[in-house]
Amino acid sequence: MSDGILVINAGSSSIKFSLYVGKKDGSLQLSSKGLVEGIGVAPSFQAKGPDGSPLAEKQWGKEVDRTALLGHLLEWIEVHLGDVELKAAGHRVVHGGRLYSAPMRVDDAVFKELQKLIPLAPLHQPHNLAAIEAITKLHPKLPQVACFDTAFHRSHDKLASGFALPRFLLDEGVQRYGFHGLSYEYIAKRLRQLAPEVARGRVVVCHLGSGASMCAIANGVSVASSMGFTALDGLPMGTRPGQLDPGVVLYLLQEKNMTAKEIETLLYQKSGLLGISGISNDMRVLMESQDPHAREAVDYFVYRIGRELGSLAAALGGLDAVVFTAGIGERSAEIRAAVIRQAAWLGLALDEAANHTGEGRISSAEASCSAWVIPTDEELMIATHSLEVLGKV
Ligand code: ADP
């Protein structure tokens, strides 16, 4: 009988899952993936095989609570697994605070610590923890592992994680944490396999999805990130503004009389590419649009990547390679080309044909700083961590 690992990525309105099966050689193979979406309204469930072929679908006409939906998911998984035994559930948990620099098996004490971090990530952490709680209720004996988006960045020194704020705020954990850590950890690992000499150098990874950030990595270790205390800082994203003068928030409070809740909605859901363009948060739509505001949103995205690249290269004391990953980074040859053109001063130069192929090295032979496209796989990272954590108990 082989081992199954369930990976859960729970958000406010959807729960994504991936199911992996352990192979004899120790590797993990994706067996199915899918999601429950429309939570809180009229949820639906769908599961697909590793090749994208549909395996199951279900639609509820009314609101169903999260525990019941997870119950349905677990039931489907038990049947789908056949003679594979479910060994653990690994969760993506956005915040591990200052305490957790590695994945943790969740017990009561760990769960309580993670609850304390809800104010630091109010839009994500409660949903991550609700999924852990629901699985504990449904399957009390199933080991659960929390894998943190912040953990990979716990290697940052005091300067990289600091803010120039009064000491009492720093002491209670108001600092830069950095996110997308599971993606960066996966990319650092893949780069070691693909090009070990590059992985030993100074690398900036651009995770460009609907959430976007950049990370400076020296010899496989994260030294700085564009994201800060929350996942709002750094690059503009689908609906978040990225770097912003805090004076703008004061202006909204004092001059526009907006409430904290309204500002939260403006910053998390109405800004970024959607805010500038007024059209869409989807990069594909903006790139096809003739509207000048759509062009401006794309140009601002590229411009801010260039600014962050300079800043992270400074944090690294130079730059040997840039890696593109996630939805936009993996699929948009045009955005990659624009970023590389703009960063020619850092020694980057494009191999047009390789960029259109879109995988592996995409810089020309004469570039002193190489450029790469490496698809990320946060779910596989979580499954791998979960197996490792189980092996230690
Ligand atoms: P998430 O953060 O939700 O995991 P993804 O990594 O899937 O996001 O990235 C989603 C983003 O990738 C969207 O903005 C989408 O428009 C963009 N994207 C996907 N395919 C392309 C493409 N071919 N060209 C440009 N952007 C793309």
mmCIF file of N, CA, C and O in Angstrom, residues 16-80:
data_model
loop_
_atom_site.group_PDB
_atom_site.id
_atom_site.type_symbol
_atom_site.label_atom_id
_atom_site.label_comp_id
_atom_site.label_asym_id
_atom_site.label_seq_id
_atom_site.Cartn_x
_atom_site.Cartn_y
_atom_site.Cartn_z
ATOM 1 N N LYS A 16 -8.499 25.057 -2.602
ATOM 2 C CA LYS A 16 -7.857 24.281 -3.664
ATOM 3 C C LYS A 16 -7.210 23.056 -3.031
ATOM 4 O O LYS A 16 -6.703 23.139 -1.905
ATOM 5 N N PHE A 17 -7.197 21.948 -3.748
ATOM 6 C CA PHE A 17 -6.514 20.772 -3.208
ATOM 7 C C PHE A 17 -5.700 20.077 -4.294
ATOM 8 O O PHE A 17 -5.983 20.200 -5.490
ATOM 9 N N SER A 18 -4.661 19.370 -3.845
ATOM 10 C CA SER A 18 -3.891 18.482 -4.730
ATOM 11 C C SER A 18 -3.627 17.220 -3.934
ATOM 12 O O SER A 18 -3.388 17.282 -2.732
ATOM 13 N N LEU A 19 -3.657 16.111 -4.628
ATOM 14 C CA LEU A 19 -3.429 14.837 -3.971
ATOM 15 C C LEU A 19 -2.193 14.189 -4.587
ATOM 16 O O LEU A 19 -2.110 14.053 -5.814
ATOM 17 N N TYR A 20 -1.240 13.828 -3.744
ATOM 18 C CA TYR A 20 0.002 13.206 -4.219
ATOM 19 C C TYR A 20 0.111 11.790 -3.678
ATOM 20 O O TYR A 20 -0.350 11.496 -2.575
ATOM 21 N N VAL A 21 0.751 10.941 -4.459
ATOM 22 C CA VAL A 21 0.989 9.577 -4.018
ATOM 23 C C VAL A 21 2.496 9.347 -4.002
ATOM 24 O O VAL A 21 3.205 9.710 -4.951
ATOM 25 N N GLY A 22 2.976 8.781 -2.891
ATOM 26 C CA GLY A 22 4.407 8.506 -2.750
ATOM 27 C C GLY A 22 4.811 7.310 -3.607
ATOM 28 O O GLY A 22 4.131 6.287 -3.607
ATOM 29 N N LYS A 23 5.900 7.470 -4.353
ATOM 30 C CA LYS A 23 6.390 6.369 -5.190
ATOM 31 C C LYS A 23 7.492 5.622 -4.434
ATOM 32 O O LYS A 23 8.053 6.134 -3.466
ATOM 33 N N LYS A 24 7.813 4.423 -4.929
ATOM 34 C CA LYS A 24 8.828 3.591 -4.249
ATOM 35 C C LYS A 24 10.178 4.294 -4.165
ATOM 36 O O LYS A 24 10.928 4.124 -3.207
ATOM 37 N N ASP A 25 10.499 5.129 -5.205
ATOM 38 C CA ASP A 25 11.810 5.803 -5.203
ATOM 39 C C ASP A 25 11.816 7.045 -4.300
ATOM 40 O O ASP A 25 12.787 7.803 -4.277
ATOM 41 N N GLY A 26 10.733 7.277 -3.564
ATOM 42 C CA GLY A 26 10.682 8.410 -2.623
ATOM 43 C C GLY A 26 10.094 9.669 -3.233
ATOM 44 O O GLY A 26 9.846 10.638 -2.517
ATOM 45 N N SER A 27 9.854 9.659 -4.561
ATOM 46 C CA SER A 27 9.293 10.860 -5.186
ATOM 47 C C SER A 27 7.768 10.888 -4.988
ATOM 48 O O SER A 27 7.163 9.887 -4.593
ATOM 49 N N LEU A 28 7.179 12.034 -5.275
ATOM 50 C CA LEU A 28 5.729 12.203 -5.131
ATOM 51 C C LEU A 28 5.119 12.422 -6.499
ATOM 52 O O LEU A 28 5.648 13.194 -7.299
ATOM 53 N N GLN A 29 4.002 11.745 -6.752
ATOM 54 C CA GLN A 29 3.356 11.916 -8.051
ATOM 55 C C GLN A 29 1.958 12.493 -7.861
ATOM 56 O O GLN A 29 1.205 12.000 -7.005
ATOM 57 N N LEU A 30 1.645 13.513 -8.649
ATOM 58 C CA LEU A 30 0.312 14.122 -8.559
ATOM 59 C C LEU A 30 -0.730 13.117 -9.035
ATOM 60 O O LEU A 30 -0.588 12.526 -10.112
ATOM 61 N N SER A 31 -1.766 12.908 -8.206
ATOM 62 C CA SER A 31 -2.790 11.944 -8.604
ATOM 63 C C SER A 31 -4.077 12.668 -9.027
ATOM 64 O O SER A 31 -4.778 12.235 -9.929
ATOM 65 N N SER A 32 -4.393 13.777 -8.368
ATOM 66 C CA SER A 32 -5.537 14.592 -8.797
ATOM 67 C C SER A 32 -5.442 15.967 -8.158
ATOM 68 O O SER A 32 -4.694 16.160 -7.195
ATOM 69 N N LYS A 33 -6.152 16.888 -8.725
ATOM 70 C CA LYS A 33 -6.212 18.230 -8.134
ATOM 71 C C LYS A 33 -7.567 18.848 -8.440
ATOM 72 O O LYS A 33 -8.262 18.391 -9.359
ATOM 73 N N GLY A 34 -7.922 19.864 -7.696
ATOM 74 C CA GLY A 34 -9.206 20.478 -7.956
ATOM 75 C C GLY A 34 -9.522 21.537 -6.939
ATOM 76 O O GLY A 34 -8.631 22.000 -6.221
ATOM 77 N N LEU A 35 -10.777 21.916 -6.886
ATOM 78 C CA LEU A 35 -11.148 22.966 -5.944
ATOM 79 C C LEU A 35 -12.629 22.944 -5.610
ATOM 80 O O LEU A 35 -13.439 22.390 -6.352
ATOM 81 N N VAL A 36 -12.909 23.529 -4.443
ATOM 82 C CA VAL A 36 -14.286 23.865 -4.097
ATOM 83 C C VAL A 36 -14.332 25.374 -4.205
ATOM 84 O O VAL A 36 -13.519 26.063 -3.574
ATOM 85 N N GLU A 37 -15.211 25.917 -5.007
ATOM 86 C CA GLU A 37 -15.282 27.380 -5.101
ATOM 87 C C GLU A 37 -16.698 27.873 -4.840
ATOM 88 O O GLU A 37 -17.608 27.071 -4.680
ATOM 89 N N GLY A 38 -16.832 29.182 -4.761
ATOM 90 C CA GLY A 38 -18.156 29.760 -4.494
ATOM 91 C C GLY A 38 -18.588 29.553 -3.052
ATOM 92 O O GLY A 38 -19.790 29.520 -2.757
ATOM 93 N N ILE A 39 -17.607 29.411 -2.129
ATOM 94 C CA ILE A 39 -17.944 29.202 -0.715
ATOM 95 C C ILE A 39 -18.676 30.436 -0.192
ATOM 96 O O ILE A 39 -18.290 31.568 -0.470
ATOM 97 N N GLY A 40 -19.748 30.186 0.557
ATOM 98 C CA GLY A 40 -20.526 31.302 1.112
ATOM 99 C C GLY A 40 -21.663 31.716 0.188
ATOM 100 O O GLY A 40 -22.512 32.515 0.560
ATOM 101 N N VAL A 41 -21.668 31.193 -1.042
ATOM 102 C CA VAL A 41 -22.757 31.520 -1.974
ATOM 103 C C VAL A 41 -23.411 30.201 -2.404
ATOM 104 O O VAL A 41 -24.205 29.621 -1.664
ATOM 105 N N ALA A 42 -23.024 29.727 -3.582
ATOM 106 C CA ALA A 42 -23.506 28.426 -4.055
ATOM 107 C C ALA A 42 -22.280 27.637 -4.492
ATOM 108 O O ALA A 42 -21.818 27.771 -5.620
ATOM 109 N N PRO A 43 -21.717 26.834 -3.599
ATOM 110 C CA PRO A 43 -20.433 26.193 -3.885
ATOM 111 C C PRO A 43 -20.504 25.135 -4.985
ATOM 112 O O PRO A 43 -21.557 24.540 -5.228
ATOM 113 N N SER A 44 -19.360 24.930 -5.618
ATOM 114 C CA SER A 44 -19.238 23.830 -6.577
ATOM 115 C C SER A 44 -17.905 23.145 -6.343
ATOM 116 O O SER A 44 -16.976 23.743 -5.799
ATOM 117 N N PHE A 45 -17.850 21.884 -6.732
ATOM 118 C CA PHE A 45 -16.633 21.084 -6.532
ATOM 119 C C PHE A 45 -16.232 20.489 -7.866
ATOM 120 O O PHE A 45 -17.073 20.022 -8.618
ATOM 121 N N GLN A 46 -14.938 20.557 -8.174
ATOM 122 C CA GLN A 46 -14.481 19.801 -9.339
ATOM 123 C C GLN A 46 -13.090 19.247 -9.095
ATOM 124 O O GLN A 46 -12.269 19.850 -8.410
ATOM 125 N N ALA A 47 -12.872 18.054 -9.637
ATOM 126 C CA ALA A 47 -11.569 17.401 -9.497
ATOM 127 C C ALA A 47 -11.109 16.975 -10.879
ATOM 128 O O ALA A 47 -11.920 16.615 -11.735
ATOM 129 N N LYS A 48 -9.776 17.081 -11.088
ATOM 130 C CA LYS A 48 -9.209 16.711 -12.388
ATOM 131 C C LYS A 48 -8.035 15.772 -12.189
ATOM 132 O O LYS A 48 -7.384 15.798 -11.125
ATOM 133 N N GLY A 49 -7.714 15.005 -13.201
ATOM 134 C CA GLY A 49 -6.532 14.157 -13.159
ATOM 135 C C GLY A 49 -5.291 15.001 -13.429
ATOM 136 O O GLY A 49 -5.401 16.188 -13.764
ATOM 137 N N PRO A 50 -4.090 14.396 -13.313
ATOM 138 C CA PRO A 50 -2.862 15.163 -13.526
ATOM 139 C C PRO A 50 -2.762 15.769 -14.921
ATOM 140 O O PRO A 50 -2.113 16.786 -15.122
ATOM 141 N N ASP A 51 -3.455 15.154 -15.908
ATOM 142 C CA ASP A 51 -3.430 15.675 -17.286
ATOM 143 C C ASP A 51 -4.559 16.668 -17.546
ATOM 144 O O ASP A 51 -4.761 17.114 -18.675
ATOM 145 N N GLY A 52 -5.321 17.010 -16.495
ATOM 146 C CA GLY A 52 -6.406 17.985 -16.662
ATOM 147 C C GLY A 52 -7.741 17.354 -17.026
ATOM 148 O O GLY A 52 -8.745 18.053 -17.166
ATOM 149 N N SER A 53 -7.791 16.022 -17.164
ATOM 150 C CA SER A 53 -9.055 15.373 -17.539
ATOM 151 C C SER A 53 -10.019 15.395 -16.347
ATOM 152 O O SER A 53 -9.610 15.171 -15.215
ATOM 153 N N PRO A 54 -11.299 15.694 -16.600
ATOM 154 C CA PRO A 54 -12.251 15.805 -15.481
ATOM 155 C C PRO A 54 -12.488 14.465 -14.788
ATOM 156 O O PRO A 54 -12.612 13.432 -15.439
ATOM 157 N N LEU A 55 -12.512 14.494 -13.430
ATOM 158 C CA LEU A 55 -12.742 13.279 -12.643
ATOM 159 C C LEU A 55 -14.071 13.341 -11.900
ATOM 160 O O LEU A 55 -14.714 12.316 -11.700
ATOM 161 N N ALA A 56 -14.439 14.551 -11.441
ATOM 162 C CA ALA A 56 -15.683 14.670 -10.674
ATOM 163 C C ALA A 56 -16.160 16.114 -10.677
ATOM 164 O O ALA A 56 -15.350 17.038 -10.800
ATOM 165 N N GLU A 57 -17.464 16.283 -10.527
ATOM 166 C CA GLU A 57 -18.066 17.625 -10.444
ATOM 167 C C GLU A 57 -19.299 17.567 -9.571
ATOM 168 O O GLU A 57 -20.011 16.549 -9.575
ATOM 169 N N LYS A 58 -19.508 18.582 -8.784
ATOM 170 C CA LYS A 58 -20.750 18.652 -8.000
ATOM 171 C C LYS A 58 -21.096 20.117 -7.779
ATOM 172 O O LYS A 58 -20.204 20.952 -7.661
ATOM 173 N N GLN A 59 -22.372 20.393 -7.744
ATOM 174 C CA GLN A 59 -22.835 21.784 -7.577
ATOM 175 C C GLN A 59 -23.878 21.800 -6.469
ATOM 176 O O GLN A 59 -24.743 20.929 -6.422
ATOM 177 N N TRP A 60 -23.739 22.758 -5.553
ATOM 178 C CA TRP A 60 -24.766 22.919 -4.526
ATOM 179 C C TRP A 60 -25.564 24.173 -4.872
ATOM 180 O O TRP A 60 -24.973 25.200 -5.197
ATOM 181 N N GLY A 61 -26.875 24.105 -4.744
ATOM 182 C CA GLY A 61 -27.707 25.262 -5.109
ATOM 183 C C GLY A 61 -27.808 26.280 -3.985
ATOM 184 O O GLY A 61 -28.396 27.329 -4.147
ATOM 185 N N LYS A 62 -27.249 25.955 -2.798
ATOM 186 C CA LYS A 62 -27.416 26.851 -1.639
ATOM 187 C C LYS A 62 -26.101 26.908 -0.860
ATOM 188 O O LYS A 62 -25.168 26.149 -1.139
ATOM 189 N N GLU A 63 -26.075 27.786 0.136
ATOM 190 C CA GLU A 63 -24.893 27.919 0.975
ATOM 191 C C GLU A 63 -24.660 26.634 1.786
ATOM 192 O O GLU A 63 -25.604 26.064 2.310
ATOM 193 N N VAL A 64 -23.406 26.188 1.827
ATOM 194 C CA VAL A 64 -23.059 24.983 2.606
ATOM 195 C C VAL A 64 -21.841 25.362 3.444
ATOM 196 O O VAL A 64 -20.937 26.034 2.946
ATOM 197 N N ASP A 65 -21.781 24.929 4.701
ATOM 198 C CA ASP A 65 -20.651 25.413 5.508
ATOM 199 C C ASP A 65 -19.355 24.688 5.134
ATOM 200 O O ASP A 65 -19.350 23.613 4.553
ATOM 201 N N ARG A 66 -18.245 25.343 5.491
ATOM 202 C CA ARG A 66 -16.904 24.898 5.115
ATOM 203 C C ARG A 66 -16.597 23.460 5.545
ATOM 204 O O ARG A 66 -16.002 22.686 4.796
ATOM 205 N N THR A 67 -17.006 23.129 6.795
ATOM 206 C CA THR A 67 -16.701 21.789 7.303
ATOM 207 C C THR A 67 -17.410 20.745 6.448
ATOM 208 O O THR A 67 -16.821 19.722 6.085
ATOM 209 N N ALA A 68 -18.659 21.023 6.109
ATOM 210 C CA ALA A 68 -19.404 20.062 5.281
ATOM 211 C C ALA A 68 -18.749 19.936 3.900
ATOM 212 O O ALA A 68 -18.653 18.832 3.342
ATOM 213 N N LEU A 69 -18.254 21.047 3.348
ATOM 214 C CA LEU A 69 -17.604 20.994 2.026
ATOM 215 C C LEU A 69 -16.305 20.205 2.094
ATOM 216 O O LEU A 69 -16.006 19.386 1.219
ATOM 217 N N LEU A 70 -15.529 20.446 3.171
ATOM 218 C CA LEU A 70 -14.297 19.675 3.332
ATOM 219 C C LEU A 70 -14.621 18.200 3.554
ATOM 220 O O LEU A 70 -13.887 17.321 3.105
ATOM 221 N N GLY A 71 -15.736 17.945 4.252
ATOM 222 C CA GLY A 71 -16.182 16.566 4.464
ATOM 223 C C GLY A 71 -16.439 15.894 3.120
ATOM 224 O O GLY A 71 -16.017 14.760 2.876
ATOM 225 N N HIS A 72 -17.098 16.619 2.215
ATOM 226 C CA HIS A 72 -17.369 16.077 0.883
ATOM 227 C C HIS A 72 -16.048 15.789 0.145
ATOM 228 O O HIS A 72 -15.880 14.733 -0.463
ATOM 229 N N LEU A 73 -15.119 16.729 0.270
ATOM 230 C CA LEU A 73 -13.817 16.575 -0.389
ATOM 231 C C LEU A 73 -13.087 15.335 0.154
ATOM 232 O O LEU A 73 -12.582 14.511 -0.618
ATOM 233 N N LEU A 74 -13.063 15.197 1.476
ATOM 234 C CA LEU A 74 -12.366 14.056 2.081
ATOM 235 C C LEU A 74 -13.020 12.731 1.682
ATOM 236 O O LEU A 74 -12.335 11.749 1.399
ATOM 237 N N GLU A 75 -14.357 12.730 1.626
ATOM 238 C CA GLU A 75 -15.077 11.514 1.219
ATOM 239 C C GLU A 75 -14.684 11.127 -0.208
ATOM 240 O O GLU A 75 -14.394 9.979 -0.504
ATOM 241 N N TRP A 76 -14.672 12.140 -1.088
ATOM 242 C CA TRP A 76 -14.324 11.874 -2.491
ATOM 243 C C TRP A 76 -12.902 11.325 -2.579
ATOM 244 O O TRP A 76 -12.627 10.373 -3.315
ATOM 245 N N ILE A 77 -12.017 11.940 -1.770
ATOM 246 C CA ILE A 77 -10.609 11.524 -1.796
ATOM 247 C C ILE A 77 -10.461 10.084 -1.329
ATOM 248 O O ILE A 77 -9.765 9.286 -1.957
ATOM 249 N N GLU A 78 -11.151 9.719 -0.232
ATOM 250 C CA GLU A 78 -11.066 8.344 0.294
ATOM 251 C C GLU A 78 -11.439 7.337 -0.810
ATOM 252 O O GLU A 78 -10.773 6.325 -0.999
ATOM 253 N N VAL A 79 -12.508 7.638 -1.557
ATOM 254 C CA VAL A 79 -12.956 6.724 -2.611
ATOM 255 C C VAL A 79 -11.944 6.721 -3.755
ATOM 256 O O VAL A 79 -11.515 5.666 -4.227
ATOM 257 N N HIS A 80 -11.508 7.943 -4.138
ATOM 258 C CA HIS A 80 -10.611 8.092 -5.282
ATOM 259 C C HIS A 80 -9.249 7.427 -5.015
ATOM 260 O O HIS A 80 -8.597 6.924 -5.932
#
